[in-house]
Coordinates of C-alpha atoms in Angstrom, one line a residue:
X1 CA -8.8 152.7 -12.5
X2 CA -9.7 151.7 -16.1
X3 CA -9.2 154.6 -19.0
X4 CA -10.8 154.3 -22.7
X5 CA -7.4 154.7 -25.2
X6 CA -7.6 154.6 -28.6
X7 CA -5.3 151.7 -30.5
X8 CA -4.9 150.3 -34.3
X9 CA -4.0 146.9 -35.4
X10 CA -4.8 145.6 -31.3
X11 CA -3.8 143.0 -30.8
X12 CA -1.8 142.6 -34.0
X13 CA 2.1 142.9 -34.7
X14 CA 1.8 146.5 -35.6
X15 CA -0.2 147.3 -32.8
X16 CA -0.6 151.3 -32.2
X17 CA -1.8 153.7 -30.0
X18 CA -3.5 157.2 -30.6
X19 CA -1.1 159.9 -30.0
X20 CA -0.4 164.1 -30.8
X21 CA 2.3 165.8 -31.2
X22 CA 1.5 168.9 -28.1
X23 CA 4.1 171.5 -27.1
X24 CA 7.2 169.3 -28.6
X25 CA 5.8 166.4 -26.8
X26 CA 4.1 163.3 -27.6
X27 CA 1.0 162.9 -25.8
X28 CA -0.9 160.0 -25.4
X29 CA -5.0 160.4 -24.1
X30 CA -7.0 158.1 -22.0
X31 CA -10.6 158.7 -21.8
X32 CA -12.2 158.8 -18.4
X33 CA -15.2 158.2 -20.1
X34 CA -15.5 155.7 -23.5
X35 CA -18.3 158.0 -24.8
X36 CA -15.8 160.3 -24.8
X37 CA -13.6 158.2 -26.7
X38 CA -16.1 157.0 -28.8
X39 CA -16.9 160.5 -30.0
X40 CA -13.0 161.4 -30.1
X41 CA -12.9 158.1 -33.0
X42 CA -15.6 159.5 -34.7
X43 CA -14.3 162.7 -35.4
X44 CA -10.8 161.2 -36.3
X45 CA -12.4 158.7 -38.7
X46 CA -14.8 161.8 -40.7
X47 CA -10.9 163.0 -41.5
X48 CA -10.6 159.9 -43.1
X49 CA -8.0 158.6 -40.2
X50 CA -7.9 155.2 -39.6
X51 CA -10.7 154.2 -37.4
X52 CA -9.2 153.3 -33.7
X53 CA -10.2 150.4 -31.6
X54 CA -11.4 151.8 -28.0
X55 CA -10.0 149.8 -25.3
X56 CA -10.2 150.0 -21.5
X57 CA -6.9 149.8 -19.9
X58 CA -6.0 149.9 -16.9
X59 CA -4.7 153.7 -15.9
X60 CA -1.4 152.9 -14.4
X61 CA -0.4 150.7 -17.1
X62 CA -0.4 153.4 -19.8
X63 CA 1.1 155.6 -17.7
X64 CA 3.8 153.0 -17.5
X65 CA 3.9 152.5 -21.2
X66 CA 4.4 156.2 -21.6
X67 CA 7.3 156.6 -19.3
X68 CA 9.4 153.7 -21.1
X69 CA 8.1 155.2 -24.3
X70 CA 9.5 158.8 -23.8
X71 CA 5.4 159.9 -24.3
X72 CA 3.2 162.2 -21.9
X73 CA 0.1 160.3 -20.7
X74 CA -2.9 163.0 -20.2
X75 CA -6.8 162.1 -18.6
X76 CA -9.5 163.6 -20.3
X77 CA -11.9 163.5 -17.2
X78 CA -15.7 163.0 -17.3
X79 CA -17.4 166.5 -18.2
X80 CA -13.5 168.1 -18.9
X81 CA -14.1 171.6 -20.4
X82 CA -11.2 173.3 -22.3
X83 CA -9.8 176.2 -21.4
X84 CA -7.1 176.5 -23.8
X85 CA -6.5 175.9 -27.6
X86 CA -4.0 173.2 -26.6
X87 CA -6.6 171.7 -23.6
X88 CA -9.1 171.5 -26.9
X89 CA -6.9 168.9 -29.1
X90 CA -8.2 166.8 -25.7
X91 CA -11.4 166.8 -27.1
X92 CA -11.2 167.2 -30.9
X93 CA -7.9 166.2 -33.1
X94 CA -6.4 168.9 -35.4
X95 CA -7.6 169.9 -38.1
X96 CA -4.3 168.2 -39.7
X97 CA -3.1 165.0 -39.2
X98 CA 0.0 162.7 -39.9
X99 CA -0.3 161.1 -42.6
X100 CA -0.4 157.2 -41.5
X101 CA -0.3 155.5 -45.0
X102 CA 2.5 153.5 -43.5
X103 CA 2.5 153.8 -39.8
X104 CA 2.3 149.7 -39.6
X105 CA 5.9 149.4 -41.3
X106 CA 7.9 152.5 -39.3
X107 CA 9.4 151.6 -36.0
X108 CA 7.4 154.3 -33.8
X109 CA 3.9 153.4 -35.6
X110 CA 3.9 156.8 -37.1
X111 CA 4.8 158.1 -40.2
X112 CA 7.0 160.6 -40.2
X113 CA 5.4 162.6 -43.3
X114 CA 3.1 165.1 -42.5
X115 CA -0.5 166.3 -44.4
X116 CA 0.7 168.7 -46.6
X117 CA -2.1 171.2 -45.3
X118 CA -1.7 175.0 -46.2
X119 CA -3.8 177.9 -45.9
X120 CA -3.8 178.6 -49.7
X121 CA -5.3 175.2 -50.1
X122 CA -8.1 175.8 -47.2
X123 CA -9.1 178.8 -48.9
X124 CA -9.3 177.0 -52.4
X125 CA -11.0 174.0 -50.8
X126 CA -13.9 176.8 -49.4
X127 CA -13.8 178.6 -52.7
X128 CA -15.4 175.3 -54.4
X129 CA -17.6 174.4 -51.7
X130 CA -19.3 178.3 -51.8
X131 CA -19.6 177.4 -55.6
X132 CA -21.7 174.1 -55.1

């Protein structure tokens, strides 16, 4: 069976793949469904994430890769509806991301810094946007 996973630089010597930090774990996604994918991109991309190349792979080999990797491989399945806050980072990323300024240079392809992201800040940021 061929999923829809999300990779940077493919193909290139600091090749990536899409992951989130669930539960303590590091989970990678594969898309039953490339629309779903697609969509997934999108949405990391209008955080200003680097935009991820959608590739079909084949299922087991992921799964593979995950297990050597020390990651968690989960399908989103064709018409998957949420049920938890966790089961919807399956759908839509956080809110907050890593930031990746130098993912290509670390070891893991992540950076280890995160988005300094704090509530005072969210509150700020809607205070200007109410005054526009």
């Amino acid at each position: 069976m061929l999923v829809h996973v999300l990779l940077y630089d493919a193909g290139g010597d600091s090749e990536g793949i899409h992951s989130l930090e669930l539960a303590g774990s590091t989970v990678v996604l594969m898309f039953e469904n490339r629309d779903d994918a697609e969509r997934y991109a999108g949405l990391l991309e209008a955080q200003d994430f680097p935009v991820p190349n959608i590739e079909a792979i084949d299922r087991e080999e992921i799964e593979i890769f995950c297990r050597q990797a020390g990651y968690e491989a989960r399908l989103v399945e064709s018409g998957f509806v949420p049920t938890t806050d966790e089961e919807r980072l399956l759908l839509a990323p956080p809110s907050a991301n890593r930031d990746v300024s130098g993912w290509e240079d670390e070891a893991g392809g992540q950076s280890s810094q995160p988005v300094e992201q704090t509530d005072e800040l969210e509150e700020f940021r809607r205070r200007l946007e109410n005054l526009l």
